Tab-separated table of C-alpha atoms (C1' of nucleotides) in Angstrom:
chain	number	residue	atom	x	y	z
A	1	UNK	CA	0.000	0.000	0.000
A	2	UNK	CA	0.681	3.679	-0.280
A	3	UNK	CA	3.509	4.461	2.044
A	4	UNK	CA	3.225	8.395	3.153
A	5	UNK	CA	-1.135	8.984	3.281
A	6	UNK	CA	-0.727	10.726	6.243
A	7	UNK	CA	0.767	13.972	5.424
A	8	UNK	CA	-0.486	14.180	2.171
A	9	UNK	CA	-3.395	15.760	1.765
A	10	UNK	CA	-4.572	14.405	-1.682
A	11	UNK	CA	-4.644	10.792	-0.807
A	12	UNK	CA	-6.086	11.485	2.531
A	13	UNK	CA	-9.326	13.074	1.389
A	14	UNK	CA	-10.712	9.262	0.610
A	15	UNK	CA	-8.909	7.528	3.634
A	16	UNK	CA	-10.560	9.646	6.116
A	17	UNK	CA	-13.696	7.793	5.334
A	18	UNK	CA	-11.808	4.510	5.786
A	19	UNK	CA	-10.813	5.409	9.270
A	20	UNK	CA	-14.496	6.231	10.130
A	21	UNK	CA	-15.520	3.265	8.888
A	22	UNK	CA	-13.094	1.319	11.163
A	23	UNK	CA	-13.966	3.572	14.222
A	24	UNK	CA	-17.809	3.052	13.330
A	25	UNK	CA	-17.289	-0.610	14.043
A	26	UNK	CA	-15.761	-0.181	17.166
A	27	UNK	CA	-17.285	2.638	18.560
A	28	UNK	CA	-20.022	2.530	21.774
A	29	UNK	CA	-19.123	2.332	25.175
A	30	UNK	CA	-19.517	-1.749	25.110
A	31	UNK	CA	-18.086	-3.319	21.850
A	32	UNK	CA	-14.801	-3.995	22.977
A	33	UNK	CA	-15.766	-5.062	26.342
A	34	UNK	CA	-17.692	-7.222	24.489
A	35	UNK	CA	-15.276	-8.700	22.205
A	36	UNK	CA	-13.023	-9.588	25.015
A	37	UNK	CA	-15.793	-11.110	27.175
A	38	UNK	CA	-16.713	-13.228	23.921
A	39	UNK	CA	-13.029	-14.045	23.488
A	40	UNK	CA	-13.149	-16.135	25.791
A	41	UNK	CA	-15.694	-18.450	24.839
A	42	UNK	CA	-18.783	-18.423	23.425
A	43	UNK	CA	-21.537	-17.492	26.083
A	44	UNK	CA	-24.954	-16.742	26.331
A	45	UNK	CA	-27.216	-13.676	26.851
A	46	UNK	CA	-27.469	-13.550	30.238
A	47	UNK	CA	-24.005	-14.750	30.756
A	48	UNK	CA	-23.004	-11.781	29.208
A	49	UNK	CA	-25.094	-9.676	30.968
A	50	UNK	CA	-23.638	-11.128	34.396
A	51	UNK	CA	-20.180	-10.484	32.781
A	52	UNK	CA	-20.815	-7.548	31.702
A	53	UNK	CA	-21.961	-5.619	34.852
A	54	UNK	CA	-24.192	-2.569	34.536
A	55	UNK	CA	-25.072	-3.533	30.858
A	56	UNK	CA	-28.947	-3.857	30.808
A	57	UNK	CA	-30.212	-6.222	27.819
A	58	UNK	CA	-31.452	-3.503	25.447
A	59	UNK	CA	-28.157	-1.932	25.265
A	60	UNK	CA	-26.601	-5.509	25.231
A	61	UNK	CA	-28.878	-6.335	22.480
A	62	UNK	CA	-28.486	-3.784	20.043
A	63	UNK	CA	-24.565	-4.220	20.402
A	64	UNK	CA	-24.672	-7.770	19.672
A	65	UNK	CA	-26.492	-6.952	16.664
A	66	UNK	CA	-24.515	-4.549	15.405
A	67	UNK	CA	-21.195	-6.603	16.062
A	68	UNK	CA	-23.537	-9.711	14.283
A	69	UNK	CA	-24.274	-7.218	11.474
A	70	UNK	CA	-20.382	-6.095	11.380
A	71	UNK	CA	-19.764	-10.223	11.004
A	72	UNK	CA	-17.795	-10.373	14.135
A	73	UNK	CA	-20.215	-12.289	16.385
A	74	UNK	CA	-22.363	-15.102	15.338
A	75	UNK	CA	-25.737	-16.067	16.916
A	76	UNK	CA	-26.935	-19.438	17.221
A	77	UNK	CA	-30.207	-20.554	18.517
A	78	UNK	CA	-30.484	-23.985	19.908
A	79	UNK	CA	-34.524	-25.587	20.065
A	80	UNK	CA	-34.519	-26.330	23.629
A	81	UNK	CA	-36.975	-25.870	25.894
A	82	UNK	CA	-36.403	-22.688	26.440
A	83	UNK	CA	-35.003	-21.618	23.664
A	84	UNK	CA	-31.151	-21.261	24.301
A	85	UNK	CA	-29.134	-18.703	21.864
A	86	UNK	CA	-25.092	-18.167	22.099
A	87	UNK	CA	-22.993	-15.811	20.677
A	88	UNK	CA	-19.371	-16.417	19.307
A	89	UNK	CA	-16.706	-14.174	17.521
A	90	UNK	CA	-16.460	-15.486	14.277
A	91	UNK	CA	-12.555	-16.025	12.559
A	92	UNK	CA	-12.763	-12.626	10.791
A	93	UNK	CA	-13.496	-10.877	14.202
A	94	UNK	CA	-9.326	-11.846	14.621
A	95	UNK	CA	-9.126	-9.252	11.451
A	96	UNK	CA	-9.189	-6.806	14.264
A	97	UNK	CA	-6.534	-7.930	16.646
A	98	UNK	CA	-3.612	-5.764	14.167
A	99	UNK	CA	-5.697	-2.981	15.002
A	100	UNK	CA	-6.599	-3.385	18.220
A	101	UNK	CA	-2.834	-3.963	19.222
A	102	UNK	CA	-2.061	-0.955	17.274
A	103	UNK	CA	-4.666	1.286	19.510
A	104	UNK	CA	-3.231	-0.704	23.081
A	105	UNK	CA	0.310	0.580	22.754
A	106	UNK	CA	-0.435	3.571	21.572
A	107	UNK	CA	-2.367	4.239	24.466
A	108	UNK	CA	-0.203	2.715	26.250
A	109	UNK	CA	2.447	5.131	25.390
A	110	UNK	CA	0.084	7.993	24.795
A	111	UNK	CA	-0.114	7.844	28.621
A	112	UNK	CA	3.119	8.015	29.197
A	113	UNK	CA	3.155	10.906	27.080
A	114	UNK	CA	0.839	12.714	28.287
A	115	UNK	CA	2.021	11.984	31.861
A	116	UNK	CA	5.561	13.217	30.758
A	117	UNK	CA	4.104	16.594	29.486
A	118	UNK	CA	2.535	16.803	32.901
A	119	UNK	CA	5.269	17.090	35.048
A	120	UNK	CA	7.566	18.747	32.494
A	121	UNK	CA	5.682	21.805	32.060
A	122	UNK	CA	3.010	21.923	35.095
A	123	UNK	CA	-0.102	21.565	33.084
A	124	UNK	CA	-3.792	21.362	34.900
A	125	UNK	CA	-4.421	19.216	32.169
A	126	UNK	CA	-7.075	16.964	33.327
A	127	UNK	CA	-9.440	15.101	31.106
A	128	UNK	CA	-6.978	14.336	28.670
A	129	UNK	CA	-7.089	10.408	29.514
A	130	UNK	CA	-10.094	8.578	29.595
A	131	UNK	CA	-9.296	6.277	32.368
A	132	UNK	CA	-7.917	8.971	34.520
A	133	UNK	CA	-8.965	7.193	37.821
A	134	UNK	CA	-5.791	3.752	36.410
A	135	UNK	CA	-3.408	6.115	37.345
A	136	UNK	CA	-2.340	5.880	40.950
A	137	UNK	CA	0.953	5.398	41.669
A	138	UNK	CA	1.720	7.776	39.108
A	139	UNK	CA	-0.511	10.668	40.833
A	140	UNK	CA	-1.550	12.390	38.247
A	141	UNK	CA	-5.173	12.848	39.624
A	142	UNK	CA	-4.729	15.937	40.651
A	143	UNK	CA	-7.829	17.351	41.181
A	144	UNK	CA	-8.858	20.910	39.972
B	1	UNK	CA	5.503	-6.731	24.143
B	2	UNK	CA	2.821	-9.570	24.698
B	3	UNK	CA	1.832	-11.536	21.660
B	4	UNK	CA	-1.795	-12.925	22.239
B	5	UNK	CA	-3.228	-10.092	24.615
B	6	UNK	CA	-6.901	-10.084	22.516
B	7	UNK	CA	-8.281	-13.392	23.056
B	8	UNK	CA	-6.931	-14.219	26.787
B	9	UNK	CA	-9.399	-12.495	28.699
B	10	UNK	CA	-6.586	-11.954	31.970
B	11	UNK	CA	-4.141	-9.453	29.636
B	12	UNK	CA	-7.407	-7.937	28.293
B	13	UNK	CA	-8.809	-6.412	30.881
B	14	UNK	CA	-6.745	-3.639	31.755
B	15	UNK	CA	-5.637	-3.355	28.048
B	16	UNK	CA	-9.219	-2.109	27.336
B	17	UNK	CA	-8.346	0.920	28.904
B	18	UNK	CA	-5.334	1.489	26.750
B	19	UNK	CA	-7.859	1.021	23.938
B	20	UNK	CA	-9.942	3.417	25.305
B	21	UNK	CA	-6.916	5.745	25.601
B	22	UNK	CA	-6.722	5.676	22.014
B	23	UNK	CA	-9.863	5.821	21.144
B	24	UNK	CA	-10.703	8.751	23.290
B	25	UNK	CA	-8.198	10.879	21.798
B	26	UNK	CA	-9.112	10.515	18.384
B	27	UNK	CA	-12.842	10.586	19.397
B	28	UNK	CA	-15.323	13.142	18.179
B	29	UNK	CA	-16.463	14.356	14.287
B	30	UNK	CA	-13.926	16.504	13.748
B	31	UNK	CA	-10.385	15.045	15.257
B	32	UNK	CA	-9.073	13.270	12.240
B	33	UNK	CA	-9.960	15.964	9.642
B	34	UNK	CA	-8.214	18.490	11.251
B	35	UNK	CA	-5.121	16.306	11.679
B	36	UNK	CA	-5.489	16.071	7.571
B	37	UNK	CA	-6.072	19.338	6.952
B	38	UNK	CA	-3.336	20.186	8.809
B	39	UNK	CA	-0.727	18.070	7.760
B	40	UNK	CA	-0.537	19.942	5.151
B	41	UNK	CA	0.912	23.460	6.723
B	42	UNK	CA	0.441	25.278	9.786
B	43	UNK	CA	-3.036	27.480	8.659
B	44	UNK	CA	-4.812	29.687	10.751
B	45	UNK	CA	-7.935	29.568	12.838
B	46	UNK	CA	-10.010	30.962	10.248
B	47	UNK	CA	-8.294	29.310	7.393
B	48	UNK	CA	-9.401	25.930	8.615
B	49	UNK	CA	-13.135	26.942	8.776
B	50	UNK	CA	-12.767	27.645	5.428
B	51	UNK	CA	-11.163	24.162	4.645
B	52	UNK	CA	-13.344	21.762	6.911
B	53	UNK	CA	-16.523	23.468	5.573
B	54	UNK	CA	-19.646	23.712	8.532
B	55	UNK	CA	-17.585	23.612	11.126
B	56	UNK	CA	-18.795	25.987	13.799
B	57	UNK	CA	-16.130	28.181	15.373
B	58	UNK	CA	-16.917	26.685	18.680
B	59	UNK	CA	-17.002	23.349	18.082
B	60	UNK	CA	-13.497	24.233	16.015
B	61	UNK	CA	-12.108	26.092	19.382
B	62	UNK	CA	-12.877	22.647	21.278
B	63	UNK	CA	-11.535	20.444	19.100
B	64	UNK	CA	-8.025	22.257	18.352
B	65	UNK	CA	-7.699	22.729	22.552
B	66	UNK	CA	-8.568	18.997	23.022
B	67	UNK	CA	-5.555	18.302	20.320
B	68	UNK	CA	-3.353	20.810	21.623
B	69	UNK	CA	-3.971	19.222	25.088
B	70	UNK	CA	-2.802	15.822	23.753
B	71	UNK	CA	0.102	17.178	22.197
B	72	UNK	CA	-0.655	16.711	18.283
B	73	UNK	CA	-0.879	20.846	17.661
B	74	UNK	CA	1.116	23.224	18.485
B	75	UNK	CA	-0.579	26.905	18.825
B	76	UNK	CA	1.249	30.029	18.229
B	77	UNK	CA	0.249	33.438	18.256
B	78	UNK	CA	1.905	36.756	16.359
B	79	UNK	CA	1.667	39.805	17.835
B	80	UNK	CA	0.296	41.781	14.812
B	81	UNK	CA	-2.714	44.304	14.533
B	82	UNK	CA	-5.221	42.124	14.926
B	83	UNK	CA	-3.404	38.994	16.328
B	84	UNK	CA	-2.362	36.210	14.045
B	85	UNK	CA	-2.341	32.924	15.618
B	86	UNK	CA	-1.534	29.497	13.865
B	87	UNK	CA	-2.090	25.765	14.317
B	88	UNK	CA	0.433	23.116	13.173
B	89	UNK	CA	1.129	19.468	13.882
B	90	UNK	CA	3.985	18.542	16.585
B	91	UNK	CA	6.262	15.642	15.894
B	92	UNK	CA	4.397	13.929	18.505
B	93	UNK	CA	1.525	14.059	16.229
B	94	UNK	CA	3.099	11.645	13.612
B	95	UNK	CA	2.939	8.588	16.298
B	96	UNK	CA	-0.480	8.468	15.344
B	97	UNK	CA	0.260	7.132	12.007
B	98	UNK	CA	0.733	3.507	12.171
B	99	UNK	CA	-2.509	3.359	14.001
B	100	UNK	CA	-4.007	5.728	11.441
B	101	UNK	CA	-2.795	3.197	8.794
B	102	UNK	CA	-4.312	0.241	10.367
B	103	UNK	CA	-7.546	1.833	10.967
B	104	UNK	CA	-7.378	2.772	7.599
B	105	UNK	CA	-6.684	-0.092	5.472
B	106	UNK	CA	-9.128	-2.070	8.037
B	107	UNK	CA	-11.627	0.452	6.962
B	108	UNK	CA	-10.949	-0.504	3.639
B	109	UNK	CA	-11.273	-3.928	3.753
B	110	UNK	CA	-13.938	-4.249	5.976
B	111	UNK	CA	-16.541	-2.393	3.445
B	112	UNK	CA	-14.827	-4.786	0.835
B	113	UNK	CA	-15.827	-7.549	3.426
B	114	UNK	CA	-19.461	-6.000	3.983
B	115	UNK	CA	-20.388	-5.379	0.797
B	116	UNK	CA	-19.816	-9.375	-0.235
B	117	UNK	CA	-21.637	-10.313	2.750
B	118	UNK	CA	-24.578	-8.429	1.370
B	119	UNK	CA	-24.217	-9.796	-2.394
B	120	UNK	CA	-23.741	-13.699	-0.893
B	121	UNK	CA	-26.812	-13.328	2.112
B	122	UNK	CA	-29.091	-10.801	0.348
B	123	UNK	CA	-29.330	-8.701	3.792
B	124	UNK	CA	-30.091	-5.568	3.714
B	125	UNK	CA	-27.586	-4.403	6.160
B	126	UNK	CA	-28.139	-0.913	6.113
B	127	UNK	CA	-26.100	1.050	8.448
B	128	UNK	CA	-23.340	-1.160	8.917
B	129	UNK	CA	-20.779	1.416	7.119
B	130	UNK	CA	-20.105	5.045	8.089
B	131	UNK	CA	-20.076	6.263	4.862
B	132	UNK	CA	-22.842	4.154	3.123
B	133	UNK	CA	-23.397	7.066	0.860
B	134	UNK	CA	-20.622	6.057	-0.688
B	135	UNK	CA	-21.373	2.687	-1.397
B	136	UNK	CA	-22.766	3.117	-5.103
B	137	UNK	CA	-21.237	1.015	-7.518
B	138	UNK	CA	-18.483	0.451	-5.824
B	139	UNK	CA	-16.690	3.825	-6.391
B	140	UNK	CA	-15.432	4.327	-3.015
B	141	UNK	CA	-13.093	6.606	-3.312
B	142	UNK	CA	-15.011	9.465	-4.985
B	143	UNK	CA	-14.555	12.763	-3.764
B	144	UNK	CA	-17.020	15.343	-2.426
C	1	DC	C1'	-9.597	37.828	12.908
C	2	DT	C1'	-9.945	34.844	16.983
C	3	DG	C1'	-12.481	33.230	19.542
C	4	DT	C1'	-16.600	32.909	23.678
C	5	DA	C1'	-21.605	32.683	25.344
C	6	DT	C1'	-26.243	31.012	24.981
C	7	DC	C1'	-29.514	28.215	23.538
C	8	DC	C1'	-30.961	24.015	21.155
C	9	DA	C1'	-31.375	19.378	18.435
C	10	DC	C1'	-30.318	14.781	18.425
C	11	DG	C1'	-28.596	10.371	19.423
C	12	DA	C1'	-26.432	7.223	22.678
C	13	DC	C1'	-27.114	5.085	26.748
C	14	DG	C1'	-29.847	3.693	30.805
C	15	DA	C1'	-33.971	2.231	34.143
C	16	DT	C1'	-37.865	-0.228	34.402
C	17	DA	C1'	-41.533	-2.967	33.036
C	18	DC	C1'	-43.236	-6.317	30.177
C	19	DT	C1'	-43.771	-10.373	26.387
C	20	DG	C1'	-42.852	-15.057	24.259
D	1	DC	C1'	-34.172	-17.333	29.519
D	2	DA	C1'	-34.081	-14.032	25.655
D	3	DG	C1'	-35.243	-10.356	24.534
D	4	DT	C1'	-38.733	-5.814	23.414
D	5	DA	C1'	-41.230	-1.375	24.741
D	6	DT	C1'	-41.437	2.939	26.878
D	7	DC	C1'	-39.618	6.619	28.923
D	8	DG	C1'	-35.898	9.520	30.651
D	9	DT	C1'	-31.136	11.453	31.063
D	10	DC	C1'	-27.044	13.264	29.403
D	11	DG	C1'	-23.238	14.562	26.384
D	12	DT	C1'	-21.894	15.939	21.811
D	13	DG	C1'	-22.220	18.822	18.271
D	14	DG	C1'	-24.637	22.855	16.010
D	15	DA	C1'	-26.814	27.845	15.215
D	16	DT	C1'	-26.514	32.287	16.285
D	17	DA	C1'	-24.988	36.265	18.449
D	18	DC	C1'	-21.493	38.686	20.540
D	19	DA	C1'	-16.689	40.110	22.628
D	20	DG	C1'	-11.495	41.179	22.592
DNA sequence: CTGTATCCACGACGATACTG
DNA sequence: CAGTATCGTCGTGGATACAG
């Protein structure tokens, strides 16, 4: 592939639409929590849902139809009495561990970063990491 | 680093933060545009209006401090009559672009991967893609 | 020109109750 | 158990006007 999109404005026009599409998939506050707790093994809905603290089942169902829709879960309903349905992470759902890695050690580092910039120059900047509250032992929850 | 963090649930869990790290930075309409249009050159406030047509000035204001605040734009200001003040990528910034390039080609080969899923299954899986607009005939790529 | 202030629309997410 | 229906909350982004 093309080697230098980035900082090129001409070829970039199009890609920005690839990158949404790729964040589309992934975006909500549950897919990837999802994904992991699927990784695992397939489960059922309420397994899930016991997993998954604090999801309630229409927010858990509309996310595993979207990630069904995306092709990264499948749903299979089995004619007991009652009815019992499990959801897996099909192979291609692994098409996203490249990018997922990518986005872990970034943030990874990004925290570092950001952490760095911190002490160097006596920002107040708070907010700028989502997980704010992993920090300890670094103490940068400084409040304001 | 670690090898298989994505399907053993243990390493997961706290790399779903890192995730969200990532994520949270390039979160929002407006982040990854403005990274484009600036890569670039440096351009001013009102310059970059211009370029990432309907953006409101506020919205604009937010996103360039949340960027700023993460270290991807650097702001400077020139004591003229009126004030000048322009926006350009750090070096920092261009750590974003492996993960830039794997959302991207992801993007691309996921609505490669949707679209055949619709031809073989005959769903109508609307809403699956960001940009479904785009989705006629295949011409992905064609500018606005 | 470079922003800020105010008000507002909309969608994501949630709580709770209910159906098959 | 496996969801759906209804209602409500909240945050993001937007329109418009205004200030330094």
């Amino acid at each position: 592939m093309m080697r230098e999109p980035l900082h090129s404005k001409e070829a970039c026009t199009g890609s920005v639409n690839a990158v949404k599409d790729a964040l589309y998939a992934l975006n909500g506050k549950w897919k990837l929590p999802l994904i992991v707790t699927l990784s695992g093994s397939p489960k059922r809905f309420k397994d899930i849902q016991r997993e998954l603290e604090n999801i309630t089942p229409k927010i858990l169902s509309k996310e595993l139809k979207e990630l069904e829709l995306n092709g990264f879960v499948e749903r299979k309903v089995f004619k007991t009495t009652p009815v019992t349905v499990t959801y897996e992470l099909t192979p291609y759902s692994s098409s996203l561990d490249k990018i997922i890695i990518e986005l872990m050690e970034w943030g990874i580092q990004h925290r570092k970063h950001i952490i760095s910039m911190r002490k160097n120059e006596k920002n107040q900047t708070s907010e700028v990491l989502k997980t704010l509250e992993m920090l300890d032992g670094e103490e940068v929850n400084v409040p304001v």
